[in-house]
Short mmCIF file of C-alpha atoms in Angstrom, two decimals:
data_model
loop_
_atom_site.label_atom_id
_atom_site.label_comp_id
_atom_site.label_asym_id
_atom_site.label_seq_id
_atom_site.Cartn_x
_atom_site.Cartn_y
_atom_site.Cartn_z
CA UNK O 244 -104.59 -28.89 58.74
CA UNK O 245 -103.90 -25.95 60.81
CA UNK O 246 -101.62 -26.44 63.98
CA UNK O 247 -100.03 -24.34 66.54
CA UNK O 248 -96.37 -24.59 64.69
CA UNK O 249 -97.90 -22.75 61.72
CA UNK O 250 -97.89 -19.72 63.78
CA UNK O 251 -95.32 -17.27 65.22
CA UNK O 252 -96.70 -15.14 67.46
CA UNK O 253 -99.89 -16.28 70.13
CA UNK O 254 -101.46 -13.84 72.07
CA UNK O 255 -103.84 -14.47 75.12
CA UNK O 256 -107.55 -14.38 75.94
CA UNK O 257 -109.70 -15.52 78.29
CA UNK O 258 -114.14 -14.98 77.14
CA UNK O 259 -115.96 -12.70 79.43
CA UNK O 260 -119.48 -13.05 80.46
CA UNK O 261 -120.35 -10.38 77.87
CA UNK O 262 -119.29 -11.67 75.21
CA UNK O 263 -121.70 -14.87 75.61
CA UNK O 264 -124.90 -15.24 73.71
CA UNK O 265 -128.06 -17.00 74.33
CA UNK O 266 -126.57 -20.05 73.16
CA UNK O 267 -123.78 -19.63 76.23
CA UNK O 268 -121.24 -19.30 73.49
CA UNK O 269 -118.86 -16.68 72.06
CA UNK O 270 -121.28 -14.72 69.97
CA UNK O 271 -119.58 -14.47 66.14
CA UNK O 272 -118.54 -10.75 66.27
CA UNK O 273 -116.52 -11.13 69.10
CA UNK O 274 -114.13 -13.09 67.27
CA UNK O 275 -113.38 -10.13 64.78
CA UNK O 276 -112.30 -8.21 67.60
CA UNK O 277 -110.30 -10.92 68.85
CA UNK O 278 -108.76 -10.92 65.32
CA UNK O 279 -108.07 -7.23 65.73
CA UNK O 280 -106.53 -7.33 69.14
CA UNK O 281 -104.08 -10.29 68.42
CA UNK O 282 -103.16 -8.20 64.87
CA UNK O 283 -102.64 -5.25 66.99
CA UNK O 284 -100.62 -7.03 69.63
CA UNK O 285 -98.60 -8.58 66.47
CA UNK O 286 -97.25 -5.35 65.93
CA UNK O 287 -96.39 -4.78 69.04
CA UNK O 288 -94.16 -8.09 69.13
CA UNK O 289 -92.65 -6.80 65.54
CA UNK O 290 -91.49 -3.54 67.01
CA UNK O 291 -94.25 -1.41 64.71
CA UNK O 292 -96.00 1.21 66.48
CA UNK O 293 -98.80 1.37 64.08
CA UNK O 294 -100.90 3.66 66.59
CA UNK O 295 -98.09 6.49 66.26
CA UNK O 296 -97.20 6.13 63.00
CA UNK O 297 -100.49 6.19 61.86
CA UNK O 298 -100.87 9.69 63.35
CA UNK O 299 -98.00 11.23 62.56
CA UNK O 300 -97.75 10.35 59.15
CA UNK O 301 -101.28 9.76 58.53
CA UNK O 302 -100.89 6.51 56.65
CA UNK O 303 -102.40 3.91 58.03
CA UNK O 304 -104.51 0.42 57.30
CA UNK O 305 -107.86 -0.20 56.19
CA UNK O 306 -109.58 -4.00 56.74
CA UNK O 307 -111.05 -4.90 53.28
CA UNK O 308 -111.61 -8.43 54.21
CA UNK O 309 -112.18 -10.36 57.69
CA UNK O 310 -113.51 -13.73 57.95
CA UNK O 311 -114.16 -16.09 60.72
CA UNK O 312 -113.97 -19.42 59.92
CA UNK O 313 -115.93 -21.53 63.55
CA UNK O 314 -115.14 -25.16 64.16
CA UNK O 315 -115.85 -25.56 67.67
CA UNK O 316 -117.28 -22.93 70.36
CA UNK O 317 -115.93 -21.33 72.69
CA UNK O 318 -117.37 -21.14 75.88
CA UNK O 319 -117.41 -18.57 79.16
CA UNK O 320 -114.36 -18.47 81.14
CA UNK O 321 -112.47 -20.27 78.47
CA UNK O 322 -108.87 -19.13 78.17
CA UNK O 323 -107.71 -19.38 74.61
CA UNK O 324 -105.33 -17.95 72.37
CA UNK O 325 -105.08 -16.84 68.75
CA UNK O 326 -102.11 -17.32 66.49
CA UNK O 327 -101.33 -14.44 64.05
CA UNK O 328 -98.75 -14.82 61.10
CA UNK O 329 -99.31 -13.24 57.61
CA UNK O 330 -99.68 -15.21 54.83
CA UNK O 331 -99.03 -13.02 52.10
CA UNK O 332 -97.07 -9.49 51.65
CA UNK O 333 -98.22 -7.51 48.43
CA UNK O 334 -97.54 -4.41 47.16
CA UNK O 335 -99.57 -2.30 49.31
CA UNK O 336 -101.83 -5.09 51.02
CA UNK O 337 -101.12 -8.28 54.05
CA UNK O 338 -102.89 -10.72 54.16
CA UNK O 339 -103.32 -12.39 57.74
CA UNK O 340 -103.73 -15.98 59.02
CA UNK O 341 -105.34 -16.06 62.17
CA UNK O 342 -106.42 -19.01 64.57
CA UNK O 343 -107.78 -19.68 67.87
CA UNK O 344 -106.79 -22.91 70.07
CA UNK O 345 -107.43 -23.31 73.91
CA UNK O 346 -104.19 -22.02 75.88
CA UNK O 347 -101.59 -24.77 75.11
CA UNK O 348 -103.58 -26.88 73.46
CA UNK O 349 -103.56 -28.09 69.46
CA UNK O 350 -107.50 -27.95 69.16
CA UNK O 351 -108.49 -25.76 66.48
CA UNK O 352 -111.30 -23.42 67.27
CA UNK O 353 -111.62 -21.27 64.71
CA UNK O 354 -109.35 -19.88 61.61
CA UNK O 355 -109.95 -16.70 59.57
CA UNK O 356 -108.09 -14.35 57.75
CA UNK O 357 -107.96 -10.57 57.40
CA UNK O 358 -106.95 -8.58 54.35
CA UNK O 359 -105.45 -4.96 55.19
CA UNK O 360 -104.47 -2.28 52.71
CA UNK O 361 -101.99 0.07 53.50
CA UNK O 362 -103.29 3.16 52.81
CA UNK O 363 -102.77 7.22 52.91
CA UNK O 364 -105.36 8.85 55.06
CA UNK O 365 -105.39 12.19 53.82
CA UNK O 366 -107.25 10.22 50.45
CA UNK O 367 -107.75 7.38 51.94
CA UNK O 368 -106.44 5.74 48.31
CA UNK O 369 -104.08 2.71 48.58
CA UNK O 370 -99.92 3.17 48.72
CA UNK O 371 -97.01 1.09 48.59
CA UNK O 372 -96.06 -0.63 52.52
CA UNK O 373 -92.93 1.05 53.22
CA UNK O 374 -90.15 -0.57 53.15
CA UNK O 375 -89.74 0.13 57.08
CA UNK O 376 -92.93 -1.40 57.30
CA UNK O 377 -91.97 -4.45 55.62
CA UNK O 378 -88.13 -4.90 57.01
CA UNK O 379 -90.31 -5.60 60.36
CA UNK O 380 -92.52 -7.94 59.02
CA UNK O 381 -89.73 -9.82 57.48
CA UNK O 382 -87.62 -10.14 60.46
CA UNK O 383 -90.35 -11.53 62.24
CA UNK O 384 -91.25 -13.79 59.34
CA UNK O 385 -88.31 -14.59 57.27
CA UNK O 386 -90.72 -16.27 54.76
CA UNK O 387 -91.93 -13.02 53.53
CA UNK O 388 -88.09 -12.36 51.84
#
């Protein structure tokens, strides 16, 4: 089972009027972005300016897998947070483990993962992370060693 302690970094949201369905619930490609955001704001915690780098050096990530795993719903005005760690470090690829629980709370919303392939942009052909790259990611998450 998924919990709260499985996770290292949390960051915060709150759902906004638009992005309610019919159904008065969070509607399903919201929670993509929400993936993206908290993966974003990850890097932000490890020290990785991703946005910069990615310019400069034009190497960057592509998403060749997201999925959204939905337990419960998640309702308007709700404030809720998703936990980001990576579960696997390859060669040139992460592999994230996301979930969403209500701020503070151990009920599991949703899960998913995202797969993300380092990649350079000039081919936009799959390279090795740098080693930069993955010194961050392993400071942050000494399981990665």
């Amino acid at each position: 089972m998924t919990t709260r302690a499985d996770f290292p970094f949390f960051h915060p949201f709150r759902v906004r009027y638009s992005e309610i369905d019919g159904q008065a619930v969070v509607y399903n490609a919201h929670y993509l972005t929400y993936y993206d955001t908290a993966i974003f704001e990850y890097y932000r915690a490890i020290g990785y300016d991703q946005f910069r780098e990615s310019k400069e050096l034009l190497e960057d990530w592509h998403v060749v897998k997201a999925l959204v795993e939905y337990r419960a719903p998640l309702t308007y005005d709700l404030e809720f947070e998703v936990g980001v760690r990576v579960a696997k470090m390859g060669t040139s690829s992460l592999t994230y483990a996301l979930a969403i629980f209500p701020k503070g709370e151990e009920t599991l919303l949703a899960t998913g993962e995202v797969v993300q392939v380092y990649t350079d942009q000039r081919t936009h052909k799959s390279m090795p992370i740098p080693e930069r790259i993955r010194a961050m990611y392993r400071a942050f998450e000494p399981h990665l060693a």
